[in-house]
Amino acid sequence: RNREDALDISQEAFARAYTSLPAFKGEASFTTWLHRIVVNLAIDNLRRTRRSGTTAYDDTRAAPEGGEAEPAALEDPATVLETKQVRALLARGIAQLPPAQRAVLVLREIEGLSYEEISRVVGCTLGTVMSRLFYARRKLQQVMREHFSDLR
């Protein structure tokens, strides 16, 4: 989500790799093993931030021209409730995805990684990344359609 989180995760990954070196069996390459540690820590970080309710965006609405920004907390309560319900629905939909699709979707849509970066992180081909992302998005669309009949 931000540079500081990425640096913290990187530092933690190298510390864990160092302390776990005796357990490294060499069944996979060292870089694959290290990538798995980084991915697991990134996913743990996402879960932790979701549980604590923190977000990576500013909690204000855009200011009208010549005006001041308005805190999101002053929004219409019905809008706030609807937004929370949509987020909860998306979270449930993402949780239902197979782990491989979920990882690719989170890395692309939440973390903002490119297809090439995702390919390196998860250790699969670019085509596989694109395929997993396609099916993950399709599944989320189905979940959303079940709850919102006006979606195409």
mmCIF file with all atom_site columns, C-alpha atoms in Angstrom:
data_model
loop_
_atom_site.group_PDB
_atom_site.id
_atom_site.type_symbol
_atom_site.label_atom_id
_atom_site.label_alt_id
_atom_site.label_comp_id
_atom_site.label_asym_id
_atom_site.label_entity_id
_atom_site.label_seq_id
_atom_site.pdbx_PDB_ins_code
_atom_site.Cartn_x
_atom_site.Cartn_y
_atom_site.Cartn_z
_atom_site.occupancy
_atom_site.B_iso_or_equiv
_atom_site.pdbx_formal_charge
_atom_site.auth_seq_id
_atom_site.auth_comp_id
_atom_site.auth_asym_id
_atom_site.auth_atom_id
_atom_site.pdbx_PDB_model_num
ATOM 1   C CA . ARG A 1 1   ? 0.000   0.000   0.000   1.00 0.00 ? 1   ARG A CA 1
ATOM 2   C CA . ASN A 1 2   ? 2.837   2.336   0.671   1.00 0.00 ? 2   ASN A CA 1
ATOM 3   C CA . ARG A 1 3   ? 6.582   2.508   0.640   1.00 0.00 ? 3   ARG A CA 1
ATOM 4   C CA . GLU A 1 4   ? 6.954   2.218   4.420   1.00 0.00 ? 4   GLU A CA 1
ATOM 5   C CA . ASP A 1 5   ? 4.924   -1.008  4.535   1.00 0.00 ? 5   ASP A CA 1
ATOM 6   C CA . ALA A 1 6   ? 6.979   -2.424  1.672   1.00 0.00 ? 6   ALA A CA 1
ATOM 7   C CA . LEU A 1 7   ? 10.231  -1.578  3.453   1.00 0.00 ? 7   LEU A CA 1
ATOM 8   C CA . ASP A 1 8   ? 8.966   -3.089  6.715   1.00 0.00 ? 8   ASP A CA 1
ATOM 9   C CA . ILE A 1 9   ? 7.886   -6.275  4.940   1.00 0.00 ? 9   ILE A CA 1
ATOM 10  C CA . SER A 1 10  ? 11.211  -6.516  3.103   1.00 0.00 ? 10  SER A CA 1
ATOM 11  C CA . GLN A 1 11  ? 13.172  -6.095  6.317   1.00 0.00 ? 11  GLN A CA 1
ATOM 12  C CA . GLU A 1 12  ? 11.020  -8.653  8.135   1.00 0.00 ? 12  GLU A CA 1
ATOM 13  C CA . ALA A 1 13  ? 11.349  -11.108 5.230   1.00 0.00 ? 13  ALA A CA 1
ATOM 14  C CA . PHE A 1 14  ? 15.140  -10.960 5.278   1.00 0.00 ? 14  PHE A CA 1
ATOM 15  C CA . ALA A 1 15  ? 15.198  -11.296 9.062   1.00 0.00 ? 15  ALA A CA 1
ATOM 16  C CA . ARG A 1 16  ? 12.935  -14.355 8.897   1.00 0.00 ? 16  ARG A CA 1
ATOM 17  C CA . ALA A 1 17  ? 14.937  -15.855 6.054   1.00 0.00 ? 17  ALA A CA 1
ATOM 18  C CA . TYR A 1 18  ? 18.150  -15.394 8.036   1.00 0.00 ? 18  TYR A CA 1
ATOM 19  C CA . THR A 1 19  ? 16.768  -16.959 11.200  1.00 0.00 ? 19  THR A CA 1
ATOM 20  C CA . SER A 1 20  ? 15.174  -19.791 9.208   1.00 0.00 ? 20  SER A CA 1
ATOM 21  C CA . LEU A 1 21  ? 18.226  -20.644 7.103   1.00 0.00 ? 21  LEU A CA 1
ATOM 22  C CA . PRO A 1 22  ? 18.840  -23.888 9.026   1.00 0.00 ? 22  PRO A CA 1
ATOM 23  C CA . ALA A 1 23  ? 15.324  -25.013 8.037   1.00 0.00 ? 23  ALA A CA 1
ATOM 24  C CA . PHE A 1 24  ? 15.881  -24.250 4.322   1.00 0.00 ? 24  PHE A CA 1
ATOM 25  C CA . LYS A 1 25  ? 15.914  -27.667 2.640   1.00 0.00 ? 25  LYS A CA 1
ATOM 26  C CA . GLY A 1 26  ? 16.842  -26.590 -0.862  1.00 0.00 ? 26  GLY A CA 1
ATOM 27  C CA . GLU A 1 27  ? 13.800  -28.287 -2.417  1.00 0.00 ? 27  GLU A CA 1
ATOM 28  C CA . ALA A 1 28  ? 13.120  -25.008 -4.240  1.00 0.00 ? 28  ALA A CA 1
ATOM 29  C CA . SER A 1 29  ? 15.526  -22.254 -5.203  1.00 0.00 ? 29  SER A CA 1
ATOM 30  C CA . PHE A 1 30  ? 16.472  -19.749 -2.533  1.00 0.00 ? 30  PHE A CA 1
ATOM 31  C CA . THR A 1 31  ? 14.752  -16.927 -4.421  1.00 0.00 ? 31  THR A CA 1
ATOM 32  C CA . THR A 1 32  ? 11.515  -18.924 -4.631  1.00 0.00 ? 32  THR A CA 1
ATOM 33  C CA . TRP A 1 33  ? 11.711  -19.596 -0.899  1.00 0.00 ? 33  TRP A CA 1
ATOM 34  C CA . LEU A 1 34  ? 12.375  -15.907 -0.157  1.00 0.00 ? 34  LEU A CA 1
ATOM 35  C CA . HIS A 1 35  ? 9.547   -14.808 -2.485  1.00 0.00 ? 35  HIS A CA 1
ATOM 36  C CA . ARG A 1 36  ? 7.150   -17.074 -0.614  1.00 0.00 ? 36  ARG A CA 1
ATOM 37  C CA . ILE A 1 37  ? 8.183   -15.478 2.689   1.00 0.00 ? 37  ILE A CA 1
ATOM 38  C CA . VAL A 1 38  ? 7.608   -11.990 1.229   1.00 0.00 ? 38  VAL A CA 1
ATOM 39  C CA . VAL A 1 39  ? 4.210   -12.915 -0.238  1.00 0.00 ? 39  VAL A CA 1
ATOM 40  C CA . ASN A 1 40  ? 3.073   -14.479 3.040   1.00 0.00 ? 40  ASN A CA 1
ATOM 41  C CA . LEU A 1 41  ? 4.158   -11.402 5.001   1.00 0.00 ? 41  LEU A CA 1
ATOM 42  C CA . ALA A 1 42  ? 2.412   -9.088  2.516   1.00 0.00 ? 42  ALA A CA 1
ATOM 43  C CA . ILE A 1 43  ? -0.822  -11.064 2.802   1.00 0.00 ? 43  ILE A CA 1
ATOM 44  C CA . ASP A 1 44  ? -0.527  -11.052 6.611   1.00 0.00 ? 44  ASP A CA 1
ATOM 45  C CA . ASN A 1 45  ? -0.034  -7.280  6.500   1.00 0.00 ? 45  ASN A CA 1
ATOM 46  C CA . LEU A 1 46  ? -3.155  -6.854  4.358   1.00 0.00 ? 46  LEU A CA 1
ATOM 47  C CA . ARG A 1 47  ? -5.202  -8.947  6.760   1.00 0.00 ? 47  ARG A CA 1
ATOM 48  C CA . ARG A 1 48  ? -3.898  -6.975  9.724   1.00 0.00 ? 48  ARG A CA 1
ATOM 49  C CA . THR A 1 49  ? -4.726  -3.603  8.142   1.00 0.00 ? 49  THR A CA 1
ATOM 50  C CA . ARG A 1 50  ? -8.209  -4.813  7.179   1.00 0.00 ? 50  ARG A CA 1
ATOM 51  C CA . ARG A 1 51  ? -8.900  -6.017  10.715  1.00 0.00 ? 51  ARG A CA 1
ATOM 52  C CA . SER A 1 52  ? -7.698  -2.777  12.270  1.00 0.00 ? 52  SER A CA 1
ATOM 53  C CA . GLY A 1 53  ? -9.804  -0.782  9.825   1.00 0.00 ? 53  GLY A CA 1
ATOM 54  C CA . THR A 1 54  ? -6.921  1.319   8.539   1.00 0.00 ? 54  THR A CA 1
ATOM 55  C CA . THR A 1 55  ? -6.845  2.241   4.904   1.00 0.00 ? 55  THR A CA 1
ATOM 56  C CA . ALA A 1 56  ? -4.233  3.517   2.495   1.00 0.00 ? 56  ALA A CA 1
ATOM 57  C CA . TYR A 1 57  ? -6.277  6.467   1.307   1.00 0.00 ? 57  TYR A CA 1
ATOM 58  C CA . ASP A 1 58  ? -7.119  9.817   2.786   1.00 0.00 ? 58  ASP A CA 1
ATOM 59  C CA . ASP A 1 59  ? -10.418 9.894   4.647   1.00 0.00 ? 59  ASP A CA 1
ATOM 60  C CA . THR A 1 60  ? -11.639 13.109  3.071   1.00 0.00 ? 60  THR A CA 1
ATOM 61  C CA . ARG A 1 61  ? -13.757 13.878  0.078   1.00 0.00 ? 61  ARG A CA 1
ATOM 62  C CA . ALA A 1 62  ? -12.491 16.102  -2.701  1.00 0.00 ? 62  ALA A CA 1
ATOM 63  C CA . ALA A 1 63  ? -13.073 19.763  -2.056  1.00 0.00 ? 63  ALA A CA 1
ATOM 64  C CA . PRO A 1 64  ? -15.459 21.672  -4.277  1.00 0.00 ? 64  PRO A CA 1
ATOM 65  C CA . GLU A 1 65  ? -13.721 24.366  -6.279  1.00 0.00 ? 65  GLU A CA 1
ATOM 66  C CA . GLY A 1 66  ? -12.713 27.153  -3.902  1.00 0.00 ? 66  GLY A CA 1
ATOM 67  C CA . GLY A 1 67  ? -13.871 25.186  -0.847  1.00 0.00 ? 67  GLY A CA 1
ATOM 68  C CA . GLU A 1 68  ? -12.318 23.004  1.787   1.00 0.00 ? 68  GLU A CA 1
ATOM 69  C CA . ALA A 1 69  ? -12.104 19.231  1.835   1.00 0.00 ? 69  ALA A CA 1
ATOM 70  C CA . GLU A 1 70  ? -14.950 17.623  3.708   1.00 0.00 ? 70  GLU A CA 1
ATOM 71  C CA . PRO A 1 71  ? -14.194 14.690  6.029   1.00 0.00 ? 71  PRO A CA 1
ATOM 72  C CA . ALA A 1 72  ? -15.814 11.461  4.899   1.00 0.00 ? 72  ALA A CA 1
ATOM 73  C CA . ALA A 1 73  ? -17.318 11.068  8.365   1.00 0.00 ? 73  ALA A CA 1
ATOM 74  C CA . LEU A 1 74  ? -19.717 13.899  7.526   1.00 0.00 ? 74  LEU A CA 1
ATOM 75  C CA . GLU A 1 75  ? -21.189 11.984  4.597   1.00 0.00 ? 75  GLU A CA 1
ATOM 76  C CA . ASP A 1 76  ? -24.770 10.837  4.560   1.00 0.00 ? 76  ASP A CA 1
ATOM 77  C CA . PRO A 1 77  ? -25.083 7.880   6.983   1.00 0.00 ? 77  PRO A CA 1
ATOM 78  C CA . ALA A 1 78  ? -26.930 5.838   4.341   1.00 0.00 ? 78  ALA A CA 1
ATOM 79  C CA . THR A 1 79  ? -24.035 6.320   1.911   1.00 0.00 ? 79  THR A CA 1
ATOM 80  C CA . VAL A 1 80  ? -21.504 5.336   4.564   1.00 0.00 ? 80  VAL A CA 1
ATOM 81  C CA . LEU A 1 81  ? -23.524 2.206   5.395   1.00 0.00 ? 81  LEU A CA 1
ATOM 82  C CA . GLU A 1 82  ? -23.873 1.276   1.724   1.00 0.00 ? 82  GLU A CA 1
ATOM 83  C CA . THR A 1 83  ? -20.130 1.712   1.182   1.00 0.00 ? 83  THR A CA 1
ATOM 84  C CA . LYS A 1 84  ? -19.384 -0.514  4.171   1.00 0.00 ? 84  LYS A CA 1
ATOM 85  C CA . GLN A 1 85  ? -21.797 -3.155  2.880   1.00 0.00 ? 85  GLN A CA 1
ATOM 86  C CA . VAL A 1 86  ? -20.207 -3.125  -0.585  1.00 0.00 ? 86  VAL A CA 1
ATOM 87  C CA . ARG A 1 87  ? -16.733 -3.429  0.940   1.00 0.00 ? 87  ARG A CA 1
ATOM 88  C CA . ALA A 1 88  ? -17.874 -6.326  3.120   1.00 0.00 ? 88  ALA A CA 1
ATOM 89  C CA . LEU A 1 89  ? -19.410 -8.031  0.097   1.00 0.00 ? 89  LEU A CA 1
ATOM 90  C CA . LEU A 1 90  ? -16.186 -7.585  -1.882  1.00 0.00 ? 90  LEU A CA 1
ATOM 91  C CA . ALA A 1 91  ? -14.155 -8.939  1.035   1.00 0.00 ? 91  ALA A CA 1
ATOM 92  C CA . ARG A 1 92  ? -16.404 -12.030 1.196   1.00 0.00 ? 92  ARG A CA 1
ATOM 93  C CA . GLY A 1 93  ? -16.094 -12.477 -2.565  1.00 0.00 ? 93  GLY A CA 1
ATOM 94  C CA . ILE A 1 94  ? -12.317 -12.216 -2.411  1.00 0.00 ? 94  ILE A CA 1
ATOM 95  C CA . ALA A 1 95  ? -12.219 -14.689 0.493   1.00 0.00 ? 95  ALA A CA 1
ATOM 96  C CA . GLN A 1 96  ? -14.154 -17.215 -1.644  1.00 0.00 ? 96  GLN A CA 1
ATOM 97  C CA . LEU A 1 97  ? -11.546 -17.148 -4.410  1.00 0.00 ? 97  LEU A CA 1
ATOM 98  C CA . PRO A 1 98  ? -9.017  -19.952 -4.693  1.00 0.00 ? 98  PRO A CA 1
ATOM 99  C CA . PRO A 1 99  ? -5.735  -18.870 -3.037  1.00 0.00 ? 99  PRO A CA 1
ATOM 100 C CA . ALA A 1 100 ? -3.863  -18.512 -6.345  1.00 0.00 ? 100 ALA A CA 1
ATOM 101 C CA . GLN A 1 101 ? -6.556  -16.241 -7.816  1.00 0.00 ? 101 GLN A CA 1
ATOM 102 C CA . ARG A 1 102 ? -6.899  -14.291 -4.581  1.00 0.00 ? 102 ARG A CA 1
ATOM 103 C CA . ALA A 1 103 ? -3.147  -13.625 -4.405  1.00 0.00 ? 103 ALA A CA 1
ATOM 104 C CA . VAL A 1 104 ? -3.008  -12.355 -7.993  1.00 0.00 ? 104 VAL A CA 1
ATOM 105 C CA . LEU A 1 105 ? -6.090  -10.166 -7.523  1.00 0.00 ? 105 LEU A CA 1
ATOM 106 C CA . VAL A 1 106 ? -4.788  -8.628  -4.292  1.00 0.00 ? 106 VAL A CA 1
ATOM 107 C CA . LEU A 1 107 ? -1.354  -7.983  -5.767  1.00 0.00 ? 107 LEU A CA 1
ATOM 108 C CA . ARG A 1 108 ? -2.860  -6.302  -8.847  1.00 0.00 ? 108 ARG A CA 1
ATOM 109 C CA . GLU A 1 109 ? -5.901  -4.435  -7.569  1.00 0.00 ? 109 GLU A CA 1
ATOM 110 C CA . ILE A 1 110 ? -4.872  -3.591  -4.017  1.00 0.00 ? 110 ILE A CA 1
ATOM 111 C CA . GLU A 1 111 ? -1.089  -3.501  -4.126  1.00 0.00 ? 111 GLU A CA 1
ATOM 112 C CA . GLY A 1 112 ? -0.960  -2.099  -7.673  1.00 0.00 ? 112 GLY A CA 1
ATOM 113 C CA . LEU A 1 113 ? 1.730   -4.432  -8.998  1.00 0.00 ? 113 LEU A CA 1
ATOM 114 C CA . SER A 1 114 ? 2.184   -4.879  -12.742 1.00 0.00 ? 114 SER A CA 1
ATOM 115 C CA . TYR A 1 115 ? 1.535   -8.232  -14.388 1.00 0.00 ? 115 TYR A CA 1
ATOM 116 C CA . GLU A 1 116 ? 5.295   -8.757  -14.721 1.00 0.00 ? 116 GLU A CA 1
ATOM 117 C CA . GLU A 1 117 ? 5.879   -8.016  -11.032 1.00 0.00 ? 117 GLU A CA 1
ATOM 118 C CA . ILE A 1 118 ? 3.088   -10.386 -10.023 1.00 0.00 ? 118 ILE A CA 1
ATOM 119 C CA . SER A 1 119 ? 4.561   -13.070 -12.262 1.00 0.00 ? 119 SER A CA 1
ATOM 120 C CA . ARG A 1 120 ? 7.897   -12.782 -10.459 1.00 0.00 ? 120 ARG A CA 1
ATOM 121 C CA . VAL A 1 121 ? 6.355   -12.650 -6.978  1.00 0.00 ? 121 VAL A CA 1
ATOM 122 C CA . VAL A 1 122 ? 4.093   -15.684 -7.346  1.00 0.00 ? 122 VAL A CA 1
ATOM 123 C CA . GLY A 1 123 ? 6.458   -17.595 -9.617  1.00 0.00 ? 123 GLY A CA 1
ATOM 124 C CA . CYS A 1 124 ? 4.236   -18.245 -12.620 1.00 0.00 ? 124 CYS A CA 1
ATOM 125 C CA . THR A 1 125 ? 4.081   -17.153 -16.241 1.00 0.00 ? 125 THR A CA 1
ATOM 126 C CA . LEU A 1 126 ? 2.586   -13.876 -17.395 1.00 0.00 ? 126 LEU A CA 1
ATOM 127 C CA . GLY A 1 127 ? -0.216  -15.790 -19.132 1.00 0.00 ? 127 GLY A CA 1
ATOM 128 C CA . THR A 1 128 ? -1.072  -17.596 -15.913 1.00 0.00 ? 128 THR A CA 1
ATOM 129 C CA . VAL A 1 129 ? -1.226  -14.282 -14.044 1.00 0.00 ? 129 VAL A CA 1
ATOM 130 C CA . MET A 1 130 ? -3.606  -12.875 -16.659 1.00 0.00 ? 130 MET A CA 1
ATOM 131 C CA . SER A 1 131 ? -5.764  -15.998 -16.604 1.00 0.00 ? 131 SER A CA 1
ATOM 132 C CA . ARG A 1 132 ? -6.012  -16.082 -12.807 1.00 0.00 ? 132 ARG A CA 1
ATOM 133 C CA . LEU A 1 133 ? -6.865  -12.394 -12.743 1.00 0.00 ? 133 LEU A CA 1
ATOM 134 C CA . PHE A 1 134 ? -9.565  -12.860 -15.396 1.00 0.00 ? 134 PHE A CA 1
ATOM 135 C CA . TYR A 1 135 ? -11.255 -15.685 -13.479 1.00 0.00 ? 135 TYR A CA 1
ATOM 136 C CA . ALA A 1 136 ? -10.931 -13.861 -10.144 1.00 0.00 ? 136 ALA A CA 1
ATOM 137 C CA . ARG A 1 137 ? -12.604 -10.758 -11.569 1.00 0.00 ? 137 ARG A CA 1
ATOM 138 C CA . ARG A 1 138 ? -15.329 -12.853 -13.182 1.00 0.00 ? 138 ARG A CA 1
ATOM 139 C CA . LYS A 1 139 ? -16.076 -14.573 -9.877  1.00 0.00 ? 139 LYS A CA 1
ATOM 140 C CA . LEU A 1 140 ? -16.284 -11.223 -8.084  1.00 0.00 ? 140 LEU A CA 1
ATOM 141 C CA . GLN A 1 141 ? -18.652 -9.926  -10.759 1.00 0.00 ? 141 GLN A CA 1
ATOM 142 C CA . GLN A 1 142 ? -20.899 -12.942 -10.167 1.00 0.00 ? 142 GLN A CA 1
ATOM 143 C CA . VAL A 1 143 ? -20.913 -12.314 -6.418  1.00 0.00 ? 143 VAL A CA 1
ATOM 144 C CA . MET A 1 144 ? -21.769 -8.645  -6.942  1.00 0.00 ? 144 MET A CA 1
ATOM 145 C CA . ARG A 1 145 ? -24.522 -9.445  -9.486  1.00 0.00 ? 145 ARG A CA 1
ATOM 146 C CA . GLU A 1 146 ? -26.215 -11.744 -6.986  1.00 0.00 ? 146 GLU A CA 1
ATOM 147 C CA . HIS A 1 147 ? -26.647 -8.763  -4.647  1.00 0.00 ? 147 HIS A CA 1
ATOM 148 C CA . PHE A 1 148 ? -27.108 -5.917  -7.117  1.00 0.00 ? 148 PHE A CA 1
ATOM 149 C CA . SER A 1 149 ? -29.525 -6.810  -9.906  1.00 0.00 ? 149 SER A CA 1
ATOM 150 C CA . ASP A 1 150 ? -28.861 -3.598  -11.864 1.00 0.00 ? 150 ASP A CA 1
ATOM 151 C CA . LEU A 1 151 ? -25.249 -4.616  -12.644 1.00 0.00 ? 151 LEU A CA 1
ATOM 152 C CA . ARG A 1 152 ? -24.622 -5.937  -16.128 1.00 0.00 ? 152 ARG A CA 1
#
